[in-house]
Amino acid sequence: MMNFNDFVNEVKGNIKLFLPKDYENAEVSVMEYLKLNRAYTGLVVRKEGEMIAPTINLNQLYEAYNTQPGVTMETVCRKIADMVSVAPIQVDLKSILNYEDVKDKLFIRVSSAEANKEVLENAPYQLREDLAITYHVAVGKDQDGLSSMFIKNDLLEQYGITAEQLHEDAIKSSPHVMPPEVSSMGALIDEMYQKNILMLTPDEREMLQETLQESSEMPTFFVVTNTERVDGAGVIFYPEFMDNMGELLGNDFFILPSSIHEMLILPDDGQVDAEMLKEMLKEVNATQVAPEERLTDEVYHYDMKDHVFEKADRFTERQKEKAAQAVKTEKDGKEQPEQKPKAKKHDMEL
């Protein structure tokens, strides 16, 4: 089996053989990239005179090369050539460097502050518990999805604004750039069922029907994401979102970070226990969610009355503190002896 370094050198040395003639003077380079939630080795093929070029994730291709039968070095190079020669989105760099031009294209994402410590050292962000809100510019949309740029400190400096201003503007424009989408878990499974039913074998159909049956017996989870269903977990921090959700449910609610793409919301009707939810989330994260798509193992809670987003165990503590305080106040009130006015000293002297 070829090791990763040999694979990278082989790709770098051969890629031009698979590219059109106008790429013969292109610059081919390999760089280490540290992005939110992931680090990878990227191949960049930059044509003469072009300002930007796509970055190809070589770690993903190496995995396919090693694990998928029939994937040869030629297959890998042809795949890269296709990705490179499909005209990359030509971005007007001047407009990206001008804050007034990007202000309405800003949107937020959330990620684990702990897992992305290194990346966050060079970028503006705000913390909500252990989640980091970061800021991005939507560069363009096509059939492959959204192209975006992560705002780091050097770009913030170029904009000449404060991190607070960036946060305020990004929170305001996010719902327009990445509109929110809320649906019940059952509705999502139904949608998958409708889409896949014709492509399933009878056995698979039966399995899916059993899953549907089980899901109808589960508590009512709501899925919060954006209409792209990509990097949608930040939707819960859109303006007024949590208050509106609470009004809709008529209740406080738990928030489970299902992945970087969505949050699950479960009404806090006294039937579920935060500890149980945390155990469930930990199990799902460990077995069902790819490491680069995980958020955290924490369960959060939104308190409608106090308008507080916090870790669920902190909410439990606050409730205990409140209850203890109420008992103490009541007790103090009862124990207070009736105060008789003190006789003045001179009244006692005859």
PDB file of N, CA and C in Angstrom, residues 32-97:
ATOM      1  N   GLU A  32      -0.665  22.620   3.871  1.00  0.00           N
ATOM      2  CA  GLU A  32      -1.453  22.106   4.991  1.00  0.00           C
ATOM      3  C   GLU A  32      -2.522  23.140   5.329  1.00  0.00           C
ATOM      4  N   TYR A  33      -3.763  22.711   5.399  1.00  0.00           N
ATOM      5  CA  TYR A  33      -4.867  23.632   5.705  1.00  0.00           C
ATOM      6  C   TYR A  33      -5.482  23.293   7.049  1.00  0.00           C
ATOM      7  N   LEU A  34      -5.714  24.331   7.829  1.00  0.00           N
ATOM      8  CA  LEU A  34      -6.376  24.165   9.119  1.00  0.00           C
ATOM      9  C   LEU A  34      -7.688  24.921   9.029  1.00  0.00           C
ATOM     10  N   LYS A  35      -8.788  24.203   8.918  1.00  0.00           N
ATOM     11  CA  LYS A  35     -10.107  24.827   8.789  1.00  0.00           C
ATOM     12  C   LYS A  35     -10.916  24.486  10.041  1.00  0.00           C
ATOM     13  N   LEU A  36     -12.081  25.131  10.162  1.00  0.00           N
ATOM     14  CA  LEU A  36     -12.975  24.772  11.262  1.00  0.00           C
ATOM     15  C   LEU A  36     -13.290  23.290  11.168  1.00  0.00           C
ATOM     16  N   ASN A  37     -13.130  22.578  12.268  1.00  0.00           N
ATOM     17  CA  ASN A  37     -13.465  21.150  12.379  1.00  0.00           C
ATOM     18  C   ASN A  37     -12.566  20.191  11.614  1.00  0.00           C
ATOM     19  N   ARG A  38     -11.633  20.702  10.818  1.00  0.00           N
ATOM     20  CA  ARG A  38     -10.800  19.731  10.106  1.00  0.00           C
ATOM     21  C   ARG A  38      -9.458  20.326   9.662  1.00  0.00           C
ATOM     22  N   ALA A  39      -8.486  19.459   9.538  1.00  0.00           N
ATOM     23  CA  ALA A  39      -7.186  19.831   8.979  1.00  0.00           C
ATOM     24  C   ALA A  39      -6.936  18.865   7.837  1.00  0.00           C
ATOM     25  N   TYR A  40      -6.371  19.330   6.748  1.00  0.00           N
ATOM     26  CA  TYR A  40      -6.098  18.415   5.640  1.00  0.00           C
ATOM     27  C   TYR A  40      -4.950  18.936   4.778  1.00  0.00           C
ATOM     28  N   THR A  41      -4.412  18.059   3.952  1.00  0.00           N
ATOM     29  CA  THR A  41      -3.380  18.439   2.984  1.00  0.00           C
ATOM     30  C   THR A  41      -4.092  18.780   1.689  1.00  0.00           C
ATOM     31  N   GLY A  42      -3.851  19.982   1.185  1.00  0.00           N
ATOM     32  CA  GLY A  42      -4.573  20.430  -0.005  1.00  0.00           C
ATOM     33  C   GLY A  42      -3.647  20.605  -1.204  1.00  0.00           C
ATOM     34  N   LEU A  43      -4.145  20.248  -2.378  1.00  0.00           N
ATOM     35  CA  LEU A  43      -3.419  20.469  -3.631  1.00  0.00           C
ATOM     36  C   LEU A  43      -4.035  21.695  -4.313  1.00  0.00           C
ATOM     37  N   VAL A  44      -3.174  22.645  -4.688  1.00  0.00           N
ATOM     38  CA  VAL A  44      -3.658  23.850  -5.378  1.00  0.00           C
ATOM     39  C   VAL A  44      -3.017  23.908  -6.754  1.00  0.00           C
ATOM     40  N   VAL A  45      -3.858  24.041  -7.791  1.00  0.00           N
ATOM     41  CA  VAL A  45      -3.355  24.208  -9.156  1.00  0.00           C
ATOM     42  C   VAL A  45      -3.796  25.594  -9.610  1.00  0.00           C
ATOM     43  N   ARG A  46      -2.821  26.517  -9.665  1.00  0.00           N
ATOM     44  CA  ARG A  46      -3.158  27.908  -9.997  1.00  0.00           C
ATOM     45  C   ARG A  46      -2.671  28.253 -11.406  1.00  0.00           C
ATOM     46  N   LYS A  47      -3.633  28.565 -12.261  1.00  0.00           N
ATOM     47  CA  LYS A  47      -3.332  28.923 -13.639  1.00  0.00           C
ATOM     48  C   LYS A  47      -2.614  30.271 -13.670  1.00  0.00           C
ATOM     49  N   GLU A  48      -1.800  30.497 -14.678  1.00  0.00           N
ATOM     50  CA  GLU A  48      -1.127  31.798 -14.814  1.00  0.00           C
ATOM     51  C   GLU A  48      -2.148  32.925 -14.833  1.00  0.00           C
ATOM     52  N   GLY A  49      -1.891  33.960 -14.048  1.00  0.00           N
ATOM     53  CA  GLY A  49      -2.760  35.148 -14.082  1.00  0.00           C
ATOM     54  C   GLY A  49      -4.028  35.022 -13.264  1.00  0.00           C
ATOM     55  N   GLU A  50      -4.280  33.847 -12.664  1.00  0.00           N
ATOM     56  CA  GLU A  50      -5.497  33.709 -11.859  1.00  0.00           C
ATOM     57  C   GLU A  50      -5.207  34.034 -10.406  1.00  0.00           C
ATOM     58  N   MET A  51      -6.128  34.761  -9.782  1.00  0.00           N
ATOM     59  CA  MET A  51      -5.944  35.157  -8.383  1.00  0.00           C
ATOM     60  C   MET A  51      -6.327  34.029  -7.429  1.00  0.00           C
ATOM     61  N   ILE A  52      -7.364  33.293  -7.801  1.00  0.00           N
ATOM     62  CA  ILE A  52      -7.815  32.226  -6.895  1.00  0.00           C
ATOM     63  C   ILE A  52      -7.856  30.888  -7.618  1.00  0.00           C
ATOM     64  N   ALA A  53      -7.780  29.832  -6.840  1.00  0.00           N
ATOM     65  CA  ALA A  53      -7.821  28.489  -7.415  1.00  0.00           C
ATOM     66  C   ALA A  53      -8.447  27.566  -6.386  1.00  0.00           C
ATOM     67  N   PRO A  54      -9.135  26.498  -6.844  1.00  0.00           N
ATOM     68  CA  PRO A  54      -9.732  25.562  -5.882  1.00  0.00           C
ATOM     69  C   PRO A  54      -8.659  24.789  -5.123  1.00  0.00           C
ATOM     70  N   THR A  55      -8.988  24.382  -3.896  1.00  0.00           N
ATOM     71  CA  THR A  55      -8.081  23.545  -3.100  1.00  0.00           C
ATOM     72  C   THR A  55      -8.683  22.148  -3.038  1.00  0.00           C
ATOM     73  N   ILE A  56      -7.905  21.156  -3.438  1.00  0.00           N
ATOM     74  CA  ILE A  56      -8.395  19.772  -3.475  1.00  0.00           C
ATOM     75  C   ILE A  56      -7.917  19.048  -2.218  1.00  0.00           C
ATOM     76  N   ASN A  57      -8.861  18.430  -1.501  1.00  0.00           N
ATOM     77  CA  ASN A  57      -8.537  17.709  -0.265  1.00  0.00           C
ATOM     78  C   ASN A  57      -7.922  16.344  -0.614  1.00  0.00           C
ATOM     79  N   LEU A  58      -6.592  16.228  -0.423  1.00  0.00           N
ATOM     80  CA  LEU A  58      -5.891  14.991  -0.790  1.00  0.00           C
ATOM     81  C   LEU A  58      -6.131  13.862   0.211  1.00  0.00           C
ATOM     82  N   ASN A  59      -6.445  14.211   1.457  1.00  0.00           N
ATOM     83  CA  ASN A  59      -6.711  13.154   2.458  1.00  0.00           C
ATOM     84  C   ASN A  59      -7.926  12.323   2.057  1.00  0.00           C
ATOM     85  N   GLN A  60      -8.967  13.002   1.571  1.00  0.00           N
ATOM     86  CA  GLN A  60     -10.190  12.288   1.143  1.00  0.00           C
ATOM     87  C   GLN A  60      -9.879  11.370  -0.031  1.00  0.00           C
ATOM     88  N   LEU A  61      -9.104  11.895  -1.011  1.00  0.00           N
ATOM     89  CA  LEU A  61      -8.798  11.096  -2.200  1.00  0.00           C
ATOM     90  C   LEU A  61      -7.899   9.904  -1.859  1.00  0.00           C
ATOM     91  N   TYR A  62      -6.995  10.098  -0.902  1.00  0.00           N
ATOM     92  CA  TYR A  62      -6.107   9.004  -0.479  1.00  0.00           C
ATOM     93  C   TYR A  62      -6.925   7.874   0.146  1.00  0.00           C
ATOM     94  N   GLU A  63      -7.926   8.278   0.937  1.00  0.00           N
ATOM     95  CA  GLU A  63      -8.790   7.266   1.576  1.00  0.00           C
ATOM     96  C   GLU A  63      -9.536   6.457   0.513  1.00  0.00           C
ATOM     97  N   ALA A  64     -10.063   7.168  -0.502  1.00  0.00           N
ATOM     98  CA  ALA A  64     -10.776   6.482  -1.584  1.00  0.00           C
ATOM     99  C   ALA A  64      -9.820   5.548  -2.340  1.00  0.00           C
ATOM    100  N   TYR A  65      -8.606   6.022  -2.570  1.00  0.00           N
ATOM    101  CA  TYR A  65      -7.577   5.250  -3.285  1.00  0.00           C
ATOM    102  C   TYR A  65      -7.263   3.946  -2.537  1.00  0.00           C
ATOM    103  N   ASN A  66      -7.231   4.033  -1.213  1.00  0.00           N
ATOM    104  CA  ASN A  66      -6.887   2.854  -0.397  1.00  0.00           C
ATOM    105  C   ASN A  66      -8.056   1.906  -0.148  1.00  0.00           C
ATOM    106  N   THR A  67      -9.257   2.457  -0.104  1.00  0.00           N
ATOM    107  CA  THR A  67     -10.376   1.614   0.352  1.00  0.00           C
ATOM    108  C   THR A  67     -11.353   1.205  -0.750  1.00  0.00           C
ATOM    109  N   GLN A  68     -11.395   1.975  -1.845  1.00  0.00           N
ATOM    110  CA  GLN A  68     -12.400   1.644  -2.874  1.00  0.00           C
ATOM    111  C   GLN A  68     -11.777   0.848  -4.013  1.00  0.00           C
ATOM    112  N   PRO A  69     -12.305  -0.349  -4.269  1.00  0.00           N
ATOM    113  CA  PRO A  69     -11.749  -1.164  -5.358  1.00  0.00           C
ATOM    114  C   PRO A  69     -11.880  -0.407  -6.690  1.00  0.00           C
ATOM    115  N   GLY A  70     -10.875  -0.522  -7.517  1.00  0.00           N
ATOM    116  CA  GLY A  70     -10.970   0.109  -8.846  1.00  0.00           C
ATOM    117  C   GLY A  70     -10.487   1.548  -8.888  1.00  0.00           C
ATOM    118  N   VAL A  71     -10.189   2.161  -7.725  1.00  0.00           N
ATOM    119  CA  VAL A  71      -9.685   3.545  -7.740  1.00  0.00           C
ATOM    120  C   VAL A  71      -8.172   3.487  -7.893  1.00  0.00           C
ATOM    121  N   THR A  72      -7.696   3.906  -9.072  1.00  0.00           N
ATOM    122  CA  THR A  72      -6.254   3.876  -9.363  1.00  0.00           C
ATOM    123  C   THR A  72      -5.701   5.296  -9.299  1.00  0.00           C
ATOM    124  N   MET A  73      -4.385   5.449  -9.454  1.00  0.00           N
ATOM    125  CA  MET A  73      -3.776   6.772  -9.490  1.00  0.00           C
ATOM    126  C   MET A  73      -4.350   7.579 -10.660  1.00  0.00           C
ATOM    127  N   GLU A  74      -4.613   6.870 -11.781  1.00  0.00           N
ATOM    128  CA  GLU A  74      -5.194   7.558 -12.949  1.00  0.00           C
ATOM    129  C   GLU A  74      -6.593   8.094 -12.613  1.00  0.00           C
ATOM    130  N   THR A  75      -7.398   7.255 -11.921  1.00  0.00           N
ATOM    131  CA  THR A  75      -8.752   7.701 -11.524  1.00  0.00           C
ATOM    132  C   THR A  75      -8.655   8.961 -10.680  1.00  0.00           C
ATOM    133  N   VAL A  76      -7.714   8.954  -9.704  1.00  0.00           N
ATOM    134  CA  VAL A  76      -7.551  10.092  -8.789  1.00  0.00           C
ATOM    135  C   VAL A  76      -7.181  11.346  -9.583  1.00  0.00           C
ATOM    136  N   CYS A  77      -6.192  11.212 -10.493  1.00  0.00           N
ATOM    137  CA  CYS A  77      -5.742  12.382 -11.257  1.00  0.00           C
ATOM    138  C   CYS A  77      -6.836  12.908 -12.192  1.00  0.00           C
ATOM    139  N   ARG A  78      -7.611  11.988 -12.782  1.00  0.00           N
ATOM    140  CA  ARG A  78      -8.720  12.449 -13.649  1.00  0.00           C
ATOM    141  C   ARG A  78      -9.769  13.206 -12.837  1.00  0.00           C
ATOM    142  N   LYS A  79     -10.047  12.700 -11.646  1.00  0.00           N
ATOM    143  CA  LYS A  79     -11.019  13.355 -10.752  1.00  0.00           C
ATOM    144  C   LYS A  79     -10.526  14.776 -10.406  1.00  0.00           C
ATOM    145  N   ILE A  80      -9.242  14.888 -10.054  1.00  0.00           N
ATOM    146  CA  ILE A  80      -8.684  16.201  -9.702  1.00  0.00           C
ATOM    147  C   ILE A  80      -8.735  17.133 -10.917  1.00  0.00           C
ATOM    148  N   ALA A  81      -8.372  16.603 -12.086  1.00  0.00           N
ATOM    149  CA  ALA A  81      -8.376  17.420 -13.302  1.00  0.00           C
ATOM    150  C   ALA A  81      -9.777  17.970 -13.577  1.00  0.00           C
ATOM    151  N   ASP A  82     -10.797  17.122 -13.366  1.00  0.00           N
ATOM    152  CA  ASP A  82     -12.192  17.582 -13.556  1.00  0.00           C
ATOM    153  C   ASP A  82     -12.510  18.726 -12.603  1.00  0.00           C
ATOM    154  N   MET A  83     -12.103  18.550 -11.344  1.00  0.00           N
ATOM    155  CA  MET A  83     -12.415  19.566 -10.332  1.00  0.00           C
ATOM    156  C   MET A  83     -11.678  20.880 -10.617  1.00  0.00           C
ATOM    157  N   VAL A  84     -10.454  20.769 -11.101  1.00  0.00           N
ATOM    158  CA  VAL A  84      -9.641  21.964 -11.366  1.00  0.00           C
ATOM    159  C   VAL A  84     -10.130  22.704 -12.608  1.00  0.00           C
ATOM    160  N   SER A  85     -10.435  21.941 -13.670  1.00  0.00           N
ATOM    161  CA  SER A  85     -10.741  22.611 -14.932  1.00  0.00           C
ATOM    162  C   SER A  85     -12.181  23.092 -15.059  1.00  0.00           C
ATOM    163  N   VAL A  86     -13.074  22.623 -14.180  1.00  0.00           N
ATOM    164  CA  VAL A  86     -14.405  23.237 -14.140  1.00  0.00           C
ATOM    165  C   VAL A  86     -14.144  24.635 -13.612  1.00  0.00           C
ATOM    166  N   ALA A  87     -14.473  25.642 -14.421  1.00  0.00           N
ATOM    167  CA  ALA A  87     -14.079  27.024 -14.087  1.00  0.00           C
ATOM    168  C   ALA A  87     -14.380  27.361 -12.634  1.00  0.00           C
ATOM    169  N   PRO A  88     -13.339  27.673 -11.841  1.00  0.00           N
ATOM    170  CA  PRO A  88     -13.603  28.057 -10.456  1.00  0.00           C
ATOM    171  C   PRO A  88     -14.380  29.361 -10.418  1.00  0.00           C
ATOM    172  N   ILE A  89     -15.106  29.561  -9.322  1.00  0.00           N
ATOM    173  CA  ILE A  89     -15.860  30.818  -9.201  1.00  0.00           C
ATOM    174  C   ILE A  89     -14.856  31.952  -9.191  1.00  0.00           C
ATOM    175  N   GLN A  90     -14.944  32.826 -10.184  1.00  0.00           N
ATOM    176  CA  GLN A  90     -14.029  33.958 -10.209  1.00  0.00           C
ATOM    177  C   GLN A  90     -14.581  35.043  -9.295  1.00  0.00           C
ATOM    178  N   VAL A  91     -13.869  35.274  -8.240  1.00  0.00           N
ATOM    179  CA  VAL A  91     -14.359  36.218  -7.241  1.00  0.00           C
ATOM    180  C   VAL A  91     -13.706  37.566  -7.457  1.00  0.00           C
ATOM    181  N   ASP A  92     -14.501  38.595  -7.370  1.00  0.00           N
ATOM    182  CA  ASP A  92     -13.950  39.934  -7.447  1.00  0.00           C
ATOM    183  C   ASP A  92     -13.336  40.241  -6.079  1.00  0.00           C
ATOM    184  N   LEU A  93     -12.002  40.112  -6.001  1.00  0.00           N
ATOM    185  CA  LEU A  93     -11.335  40.267  -4.717  1.00  0.00           C
ATOM    186  C   LEU A  93     -11.530  41.661  -4.130  1.00  0.00           C
ATOM    187  N   LYS A  94     -11.604  42.663  -5.018  1.00  0.00           N
ATOM    188  CA  LYS A  94     -11.791  44.036  -4.522  1.00  0.00           C
ATOM    189  C   LYS A  94     -13.072  44.127  -3.708  1.00  0.00           C
ATOM    190  N   SER A  95     -14.135  43.486  -4.227  1.00  0.00           N
ATOM    191  CA  SER A  95     -15.424  43.596  -3.522  1.00  0.00           C
ATOM    192  C   SER A  95     -15.396  42.833  -2.204  1.00  0.00           C
ATOM    193  N   ILE A  96     -14.602  41.747  -2.139  1.00  0.00           N
ATOM    194  CA  ILE A  96     -14.517  40.982  -0.885  1.00  0.00           C
ATOM    195  C   ILE A  96     -13.759  41.769   0.177  1.00  0.00           C
ATOM    196  N   LEU A  97     -12.846  42.626  -0.275  1.00  0.00           N
ATOM    197  CA  LEU A  97     -12.054  43.415   0.681  1.00  0.00           C
ATOM    198  C   LEU A  97     -12.766  44.696   1.104  1.00  0.00           C
TER     199      LEU A  97
END
